[in-house]
Coordinates of C-alpha atoms in Angstrom, one line a residue:
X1 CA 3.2 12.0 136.4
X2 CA 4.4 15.3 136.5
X3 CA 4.8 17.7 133.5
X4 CA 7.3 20.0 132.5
X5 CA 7.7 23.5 134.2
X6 CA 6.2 26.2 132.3
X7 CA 6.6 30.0 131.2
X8 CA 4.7 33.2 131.6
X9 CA 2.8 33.5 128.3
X10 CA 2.6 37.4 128.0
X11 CA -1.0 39.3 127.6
X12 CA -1.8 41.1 124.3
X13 CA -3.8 44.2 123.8
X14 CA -7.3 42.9 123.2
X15 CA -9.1 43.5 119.8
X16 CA -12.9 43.8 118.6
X17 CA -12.1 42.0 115.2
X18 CA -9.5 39.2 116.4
X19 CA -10.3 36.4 114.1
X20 CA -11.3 33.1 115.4
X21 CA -9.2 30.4 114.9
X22 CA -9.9 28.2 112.0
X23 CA -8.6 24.2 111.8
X24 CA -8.5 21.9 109.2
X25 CA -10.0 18.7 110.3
X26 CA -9.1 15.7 108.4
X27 CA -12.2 14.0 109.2
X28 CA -14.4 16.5 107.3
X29 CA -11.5 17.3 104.7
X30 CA -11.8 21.3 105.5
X31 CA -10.4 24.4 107.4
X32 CA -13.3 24.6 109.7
X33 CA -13.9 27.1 113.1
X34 CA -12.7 25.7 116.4
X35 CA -15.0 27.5 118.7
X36 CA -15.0 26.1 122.4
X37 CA -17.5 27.6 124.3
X38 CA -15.5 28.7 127.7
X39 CA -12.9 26.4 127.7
X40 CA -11.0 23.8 125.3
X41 CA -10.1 20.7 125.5
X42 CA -7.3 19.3 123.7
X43 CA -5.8 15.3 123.9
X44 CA -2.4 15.3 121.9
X45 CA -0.7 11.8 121.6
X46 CA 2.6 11.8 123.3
X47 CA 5.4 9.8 122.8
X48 CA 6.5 6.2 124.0
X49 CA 9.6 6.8 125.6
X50 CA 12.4 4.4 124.4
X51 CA 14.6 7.1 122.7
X52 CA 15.1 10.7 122.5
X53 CA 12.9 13.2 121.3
X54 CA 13.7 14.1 117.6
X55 CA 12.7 17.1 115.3
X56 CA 9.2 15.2 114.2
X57 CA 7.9 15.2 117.6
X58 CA 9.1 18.7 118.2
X59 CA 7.5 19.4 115.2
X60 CA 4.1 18.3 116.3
X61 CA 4.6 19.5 119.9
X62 CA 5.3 23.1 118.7
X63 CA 1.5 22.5 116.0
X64 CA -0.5 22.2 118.9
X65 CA 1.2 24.4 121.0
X66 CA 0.2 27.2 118.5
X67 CA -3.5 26.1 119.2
X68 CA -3.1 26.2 122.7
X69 CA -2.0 29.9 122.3
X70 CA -4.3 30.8 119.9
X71 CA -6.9 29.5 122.4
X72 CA -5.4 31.6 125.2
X73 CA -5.1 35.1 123.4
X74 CA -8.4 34.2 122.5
X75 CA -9.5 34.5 126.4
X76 CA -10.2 30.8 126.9
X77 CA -8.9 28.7 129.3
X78 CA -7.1 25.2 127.8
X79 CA -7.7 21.9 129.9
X80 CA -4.8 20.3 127.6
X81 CA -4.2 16.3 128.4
X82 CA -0.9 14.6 126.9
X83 CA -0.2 10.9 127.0
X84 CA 3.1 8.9 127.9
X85 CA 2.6 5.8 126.3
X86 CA 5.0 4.1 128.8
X87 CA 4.2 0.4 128.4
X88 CA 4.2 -0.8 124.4
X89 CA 6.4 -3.5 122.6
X90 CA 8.8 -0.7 121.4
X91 CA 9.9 0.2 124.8
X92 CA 10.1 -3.6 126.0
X93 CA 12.1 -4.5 122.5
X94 CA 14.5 -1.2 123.2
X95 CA 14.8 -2.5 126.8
X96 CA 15.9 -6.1 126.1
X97 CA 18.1 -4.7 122.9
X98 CA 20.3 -2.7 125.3
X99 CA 20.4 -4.8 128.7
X100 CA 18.2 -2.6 130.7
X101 CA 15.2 -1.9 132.9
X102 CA 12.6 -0.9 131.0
X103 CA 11.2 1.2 133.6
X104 CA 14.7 2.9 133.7
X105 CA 14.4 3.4 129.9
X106 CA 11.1 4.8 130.5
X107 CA 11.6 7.1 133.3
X108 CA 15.1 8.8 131.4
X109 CA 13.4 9.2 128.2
X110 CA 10.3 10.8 129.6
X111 CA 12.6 13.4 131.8
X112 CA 14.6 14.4 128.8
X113 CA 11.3 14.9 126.4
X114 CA 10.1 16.8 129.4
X115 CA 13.8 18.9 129.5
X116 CA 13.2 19.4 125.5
X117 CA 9.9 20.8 125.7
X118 CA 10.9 23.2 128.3
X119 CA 13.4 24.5 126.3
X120 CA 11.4 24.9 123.2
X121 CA 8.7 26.6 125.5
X122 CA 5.8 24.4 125.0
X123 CA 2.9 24.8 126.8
X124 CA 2.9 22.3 129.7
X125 CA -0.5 20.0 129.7
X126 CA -2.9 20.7 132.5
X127 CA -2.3 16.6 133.0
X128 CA 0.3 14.2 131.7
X129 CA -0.3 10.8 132.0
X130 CA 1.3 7.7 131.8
X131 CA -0.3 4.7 130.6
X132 CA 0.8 2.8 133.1
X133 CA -1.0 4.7 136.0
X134 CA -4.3 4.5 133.9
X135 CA -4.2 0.9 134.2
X136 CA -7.4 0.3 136.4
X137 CA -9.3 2.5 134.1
X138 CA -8.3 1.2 131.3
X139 CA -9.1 -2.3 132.8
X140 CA -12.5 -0.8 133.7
X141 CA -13.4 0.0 130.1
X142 CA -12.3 -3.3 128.3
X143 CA -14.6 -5.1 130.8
X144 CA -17.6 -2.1 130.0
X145 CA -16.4 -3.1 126.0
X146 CA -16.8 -6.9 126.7
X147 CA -20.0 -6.5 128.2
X148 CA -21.5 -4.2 125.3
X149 CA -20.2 -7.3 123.0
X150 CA -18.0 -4.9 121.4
X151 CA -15.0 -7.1 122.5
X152 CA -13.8 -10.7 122.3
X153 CA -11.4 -12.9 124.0
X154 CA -9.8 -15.0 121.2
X155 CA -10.1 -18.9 122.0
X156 CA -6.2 -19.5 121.7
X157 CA -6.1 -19.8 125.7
X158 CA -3.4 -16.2 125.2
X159 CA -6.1 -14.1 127.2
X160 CA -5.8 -11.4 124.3
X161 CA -9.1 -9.3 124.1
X162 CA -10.1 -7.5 120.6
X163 CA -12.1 -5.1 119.6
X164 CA -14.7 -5.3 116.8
X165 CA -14.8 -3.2 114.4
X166 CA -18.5 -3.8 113.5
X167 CA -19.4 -2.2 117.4
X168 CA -18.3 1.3 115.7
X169 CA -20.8 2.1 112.8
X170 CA -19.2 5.1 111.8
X171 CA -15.5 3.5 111.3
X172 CA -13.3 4.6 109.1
X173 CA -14.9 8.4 108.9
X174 CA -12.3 9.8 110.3
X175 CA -8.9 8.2 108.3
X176 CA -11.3 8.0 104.5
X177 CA -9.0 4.8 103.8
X178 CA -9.8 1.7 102.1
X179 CA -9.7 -1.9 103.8
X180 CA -6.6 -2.2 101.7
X181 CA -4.8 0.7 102.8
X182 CA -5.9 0.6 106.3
X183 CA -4.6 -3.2 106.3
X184 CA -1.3 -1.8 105.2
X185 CA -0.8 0.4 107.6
X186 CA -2.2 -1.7 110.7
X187 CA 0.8 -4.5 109.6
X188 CA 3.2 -1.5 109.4
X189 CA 2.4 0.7 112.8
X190 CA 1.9 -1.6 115.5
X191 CA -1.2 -4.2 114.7
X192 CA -1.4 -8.0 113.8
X193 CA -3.8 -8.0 110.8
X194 CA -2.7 -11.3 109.9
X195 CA -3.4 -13.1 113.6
X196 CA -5.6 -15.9 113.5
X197 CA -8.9 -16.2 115.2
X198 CA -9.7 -12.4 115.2
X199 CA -13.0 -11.7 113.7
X200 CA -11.7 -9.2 111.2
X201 CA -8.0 -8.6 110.5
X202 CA -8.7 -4.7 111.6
X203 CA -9.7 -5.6 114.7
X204 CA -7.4 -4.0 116.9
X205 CA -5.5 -5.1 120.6
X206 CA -7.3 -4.4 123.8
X207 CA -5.5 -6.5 126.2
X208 CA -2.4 -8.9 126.2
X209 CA -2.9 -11.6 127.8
X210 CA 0.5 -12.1 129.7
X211 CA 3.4 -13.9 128.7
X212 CA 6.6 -15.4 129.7
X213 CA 9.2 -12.4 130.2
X214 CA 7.1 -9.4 129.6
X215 CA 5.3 -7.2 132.9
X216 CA 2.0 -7.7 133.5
X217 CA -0.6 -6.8 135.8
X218 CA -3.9 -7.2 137.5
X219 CA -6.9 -7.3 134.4
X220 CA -9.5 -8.9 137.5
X221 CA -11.5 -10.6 135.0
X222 CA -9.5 -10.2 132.3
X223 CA -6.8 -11.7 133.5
X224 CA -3.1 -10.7 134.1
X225 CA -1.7 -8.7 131.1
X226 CA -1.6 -5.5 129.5
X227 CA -3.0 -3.1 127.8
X228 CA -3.2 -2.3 124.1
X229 CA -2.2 1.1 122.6
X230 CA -5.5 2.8 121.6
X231 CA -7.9 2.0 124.2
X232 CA -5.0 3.8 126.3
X233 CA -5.7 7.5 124.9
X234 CA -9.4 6.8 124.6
X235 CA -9.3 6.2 128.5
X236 CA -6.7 9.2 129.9
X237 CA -9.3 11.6 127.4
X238 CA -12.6 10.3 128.2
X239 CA -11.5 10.8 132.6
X240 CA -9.9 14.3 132.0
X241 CA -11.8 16.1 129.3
X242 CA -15.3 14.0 128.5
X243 CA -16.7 12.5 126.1
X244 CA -16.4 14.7 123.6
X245 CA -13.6 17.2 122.8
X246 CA -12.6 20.0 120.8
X247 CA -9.4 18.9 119.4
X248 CA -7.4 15.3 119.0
X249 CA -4.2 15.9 117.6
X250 CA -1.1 14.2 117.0
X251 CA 1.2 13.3 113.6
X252 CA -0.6 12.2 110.9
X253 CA 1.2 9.1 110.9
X254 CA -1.2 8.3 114.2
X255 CA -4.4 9.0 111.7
X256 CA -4.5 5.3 111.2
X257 CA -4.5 3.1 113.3
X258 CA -4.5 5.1 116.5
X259 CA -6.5 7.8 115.9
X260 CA -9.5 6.0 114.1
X261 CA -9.1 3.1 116.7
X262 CA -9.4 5.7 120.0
X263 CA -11.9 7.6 119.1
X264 CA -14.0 4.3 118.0
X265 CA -13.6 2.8 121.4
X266 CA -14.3 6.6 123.1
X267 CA -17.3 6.6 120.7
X268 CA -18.8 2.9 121.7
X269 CA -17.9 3.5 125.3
X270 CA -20.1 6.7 125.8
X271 CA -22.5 6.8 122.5
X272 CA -21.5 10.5 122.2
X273 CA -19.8 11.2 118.2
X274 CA -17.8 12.3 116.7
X275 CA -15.4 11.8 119.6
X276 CA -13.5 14.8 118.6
X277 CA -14.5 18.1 116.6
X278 CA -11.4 18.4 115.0
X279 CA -9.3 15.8 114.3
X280 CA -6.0 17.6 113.6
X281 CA -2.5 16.1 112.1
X282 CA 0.9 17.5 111.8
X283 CA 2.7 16.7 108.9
X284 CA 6.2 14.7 108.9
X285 CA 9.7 15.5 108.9
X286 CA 12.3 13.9 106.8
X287 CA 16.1 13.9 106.8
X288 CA 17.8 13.5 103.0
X289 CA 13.9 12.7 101.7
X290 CA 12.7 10.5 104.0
X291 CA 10.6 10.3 107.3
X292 CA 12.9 10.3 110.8
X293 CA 12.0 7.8 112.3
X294 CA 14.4 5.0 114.6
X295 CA 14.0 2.3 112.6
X296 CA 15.6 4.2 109.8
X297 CA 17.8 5.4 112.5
X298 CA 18.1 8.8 110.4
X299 CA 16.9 11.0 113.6
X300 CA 17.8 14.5 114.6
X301 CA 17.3 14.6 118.6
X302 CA 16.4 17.8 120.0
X303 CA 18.7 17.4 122.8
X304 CA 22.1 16.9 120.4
X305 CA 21.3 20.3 119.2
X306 CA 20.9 21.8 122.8
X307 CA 23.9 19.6 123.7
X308 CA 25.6 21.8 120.3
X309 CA 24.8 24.9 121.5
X310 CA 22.0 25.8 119.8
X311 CA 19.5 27.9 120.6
X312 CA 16.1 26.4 120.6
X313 CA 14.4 29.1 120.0
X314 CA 16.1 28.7 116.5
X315 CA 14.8 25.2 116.4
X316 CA 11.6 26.3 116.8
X317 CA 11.8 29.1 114.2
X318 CA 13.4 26.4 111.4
X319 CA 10.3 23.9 112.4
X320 CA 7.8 27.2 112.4
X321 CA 9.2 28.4 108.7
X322 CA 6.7 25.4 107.5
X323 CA 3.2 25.0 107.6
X324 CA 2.5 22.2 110.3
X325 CA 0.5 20.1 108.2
X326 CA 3.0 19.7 105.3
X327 CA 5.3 17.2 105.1
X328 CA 8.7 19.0 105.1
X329 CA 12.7 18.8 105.3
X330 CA 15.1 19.4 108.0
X331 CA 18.2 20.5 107.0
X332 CA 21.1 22.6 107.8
X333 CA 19.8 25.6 105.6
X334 CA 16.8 25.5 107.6
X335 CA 18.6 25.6 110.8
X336 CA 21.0 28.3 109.4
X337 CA 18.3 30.3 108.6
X338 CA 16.6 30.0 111.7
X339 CA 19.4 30.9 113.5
X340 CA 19.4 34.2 111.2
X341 CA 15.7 35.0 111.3
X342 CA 16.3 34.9 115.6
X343 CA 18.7 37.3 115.4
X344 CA 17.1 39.8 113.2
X345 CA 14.0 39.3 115.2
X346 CA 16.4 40.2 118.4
X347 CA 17.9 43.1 116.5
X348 CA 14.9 44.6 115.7
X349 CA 13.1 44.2 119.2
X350 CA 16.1 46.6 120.2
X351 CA 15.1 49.6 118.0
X352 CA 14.0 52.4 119.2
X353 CA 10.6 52.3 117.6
X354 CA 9.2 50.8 114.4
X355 CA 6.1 50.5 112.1
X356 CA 2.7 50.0 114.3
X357 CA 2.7 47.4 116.8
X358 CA -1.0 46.9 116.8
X359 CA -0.4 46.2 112.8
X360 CA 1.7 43.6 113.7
X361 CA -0.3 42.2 116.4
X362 CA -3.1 42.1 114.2
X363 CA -1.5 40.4 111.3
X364 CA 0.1 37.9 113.0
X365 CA -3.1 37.0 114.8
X366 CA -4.8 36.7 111.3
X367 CA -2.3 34.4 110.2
X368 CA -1.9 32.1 112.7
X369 CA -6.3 32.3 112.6
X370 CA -6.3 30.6 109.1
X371 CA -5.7 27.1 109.7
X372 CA -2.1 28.0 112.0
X373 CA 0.0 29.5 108.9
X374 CA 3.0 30.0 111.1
X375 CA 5.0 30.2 107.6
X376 CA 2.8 33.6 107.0
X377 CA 3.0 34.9 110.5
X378 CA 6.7 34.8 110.1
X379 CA 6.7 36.8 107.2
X380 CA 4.9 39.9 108.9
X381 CA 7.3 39.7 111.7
X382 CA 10.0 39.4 109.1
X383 CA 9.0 42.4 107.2
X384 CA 8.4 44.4 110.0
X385 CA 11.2 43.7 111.6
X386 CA 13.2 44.8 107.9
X387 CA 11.4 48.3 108.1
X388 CA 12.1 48.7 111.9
X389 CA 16.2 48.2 111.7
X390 CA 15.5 50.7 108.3
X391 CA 14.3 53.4 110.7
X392 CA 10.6 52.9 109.2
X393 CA 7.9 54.1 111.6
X394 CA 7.4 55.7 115.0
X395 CA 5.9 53.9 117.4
X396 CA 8.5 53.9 120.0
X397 CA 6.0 50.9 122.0
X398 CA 6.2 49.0 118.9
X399 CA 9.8 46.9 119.0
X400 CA 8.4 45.9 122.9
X401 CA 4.9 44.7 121.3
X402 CA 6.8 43.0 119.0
X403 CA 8.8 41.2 121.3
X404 CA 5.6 40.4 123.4
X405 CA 3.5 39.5 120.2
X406 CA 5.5 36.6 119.3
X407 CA 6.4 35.7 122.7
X408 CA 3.0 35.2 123.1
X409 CA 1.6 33.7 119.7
X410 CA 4.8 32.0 118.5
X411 CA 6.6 30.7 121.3
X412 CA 9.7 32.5 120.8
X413 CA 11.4 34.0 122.8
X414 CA 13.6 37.3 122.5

């Protein structure tokens, strides 16, 4: 599957005393250093493409977007994987909803998410994969999981396979939740806790046996059917990046179950943990106080606003103004002042000269360093950018280093 076209990512001046970056990882509960020796590897979850993409998965697009930058200034090279997740109930449900193909559904959906990230200059992934090419692998590794007994077929004659929970003797490190809450949120985000004949309600979906109406394909001695959401991710990250990498990301409503399921089948599979140095979750974004999501049908797609005109660089600014792992608001004061902070950012890249460049350059890079404080790194730009249109400083290279600076670190372009 093919990606989206990318953008030339300017070069900054180096520096002696750039900081490293430093990532909060939610399975140690700190702001700890991501330091990839060479290059670094990064799995973030895509989406399952039976609508639009809306402001939350911009939101979490544009978190790990920052990494990959952070990674680049840093001189590393980014082998970046991303995930289309285009076989899954939602997309068969959508499908039959509407009276169409799901492969239609699929293949529109995926080429306008592809068209959004573009325009909100995103990084392109190195690969990005469908689940439905990774089939045979996937296949491959819920056979290896059988054979470890670290999977079951349940005796209802469906030809569903599970995995058990007890085969990962580290579960649950990752999400610190409870039986009770992870029970919860298994019922509420895609699993079956309360199907009979599984060993433990937690156990999650490896392969669907088929059934009458749905696609299904060759699972050799599995059986026909299809595949189940986590071991998916587990097997596009294990073939492209190994069995260990630097960074899983995705929103932190994927914490539990997906996260904590993949990286327990990734972890099983190849004996190598953690899975992932840094687990790393963007927060949520809500409409009038709660989380978008389309089953509360309260979404804000990305591509209404391009279809309105608006700029997505000021998108990207109004999801930038807060920190990626809050939980936060969208709203038309946030877009307004987006659409204000782009301008004065243009403005000022026009002055003749301005306060030091390399003082910006350097701030910025600090802020972004501790744990991705975009909200910070946009205040330096901000008050630069005040004293530049004040006639403040004289460093006629300065409004281009600027312009180049977040170009290059934020994503924006003026």
């Amino acid at each position: 599957m093919d990606a989206w076209i990318g953008h030339d990512v300017p070069r900054l001046p180096e520096s002696a005393d750039r900081p490293p970056l430093r990532l909060f990882d939610t399975a140690r509960a700190a702001v700890e250093p991501s330091a990839p020796q060479g290059t670094g590897t990064m799995y973030v979850c895509g989406i399952t493409p039976y609508d639009a993409t809306h402001l939350g998965h911009a939101a979490t697009m544009i978190a790990f977007d920052l990494v990959n930058r952070m990674w680049r200034d840093a001189g590393l090279d980014v082998k970046y994987v991303q995930n289309v997740t285009d076989i899954d109930d939602p997309l068969l449900e959508r499908a039959q909803r509407d009276g169409e193909d799901w492969v239609v559904l699929a293949m529109r959906e995926t080429a306008l998410f592809r068209e959004d990230m573009e325009a909100l200059r995103i990084i392109p992934p190195a690969h990005y994969v469908g689940a439905v090419e990774s089939i045979p692998k996937i296949v491959g590794h819920v056979v290896e999981l059988v054979g470890k007994n670290a999977a079951y077929r349940l005796e209802d004659g469906t030809g569903d396979v599970y995995f058990d929970i007890t085969a990962a003797p580290d579960w649950g490190y990752e999400s610190h939740l409870s039986r009770e809450e992870m029970t919860v949120l298994s019922a509420e985000r895609g699993g079956d806790p309360e199907r009979a004949g599984k060993r433990d309600p937690l156990d999650p979906l490896l392969w669907r046996g088929a059934r009458e109406g749905e696609p299904v394909w060759d699972g050799g001695e599995l059986g026909p059917g299809r595949p189940g959401w986590h071991i998916e991710c587990a097997t596009i990250a294990l073939g492209l990046l190994g069995d260990t990498i630097d960074v899983q990301g995705g929103g932190s409503d994927l914490l539990y179950p997906h996260h904590e399921c993949s990286a327990a089948h990734a972890e099983v599979l190849t004996g190598a943990a953690p899975f992932a140095r840094h687990y790393a979750h963007a927060g949520m974004i809500g409409l009038a106080g709660e989380k978008m999501s389309k089953s509360k049908g309260n979404l804000v797609f990305v591509s209404r606003l391009r279809g309105d005109g608006v700029d997505p660089m000021a998108v990207r600014l109004g999801l930038l103004a807060g920190h990626y792992r809050s939980d936060r608001e969208w709203t038309d004061e946030v877009l307004k002042a987006g659409l204000q902070r782009l301008a004065r950012w243009r403005e000022a890249a026009a002055a003749p000269s301005g306060p030091s460049g390399a003082g910006l350059l350097g701030a910025v890079r600090e802020a972004l360093a501790d744990d991705l404080d975009a909200p910070a790194a946009l205040a330096v730009v901000d008050a630069w950018a005040d004293a530049a249109l004040a006639g403040a400083g004289d460093d006629a290279a300065a409004p281009a280093l600027m312009a180049r600076t977040v170009d290059a670190l934020l994503g924006i372009h003026l």
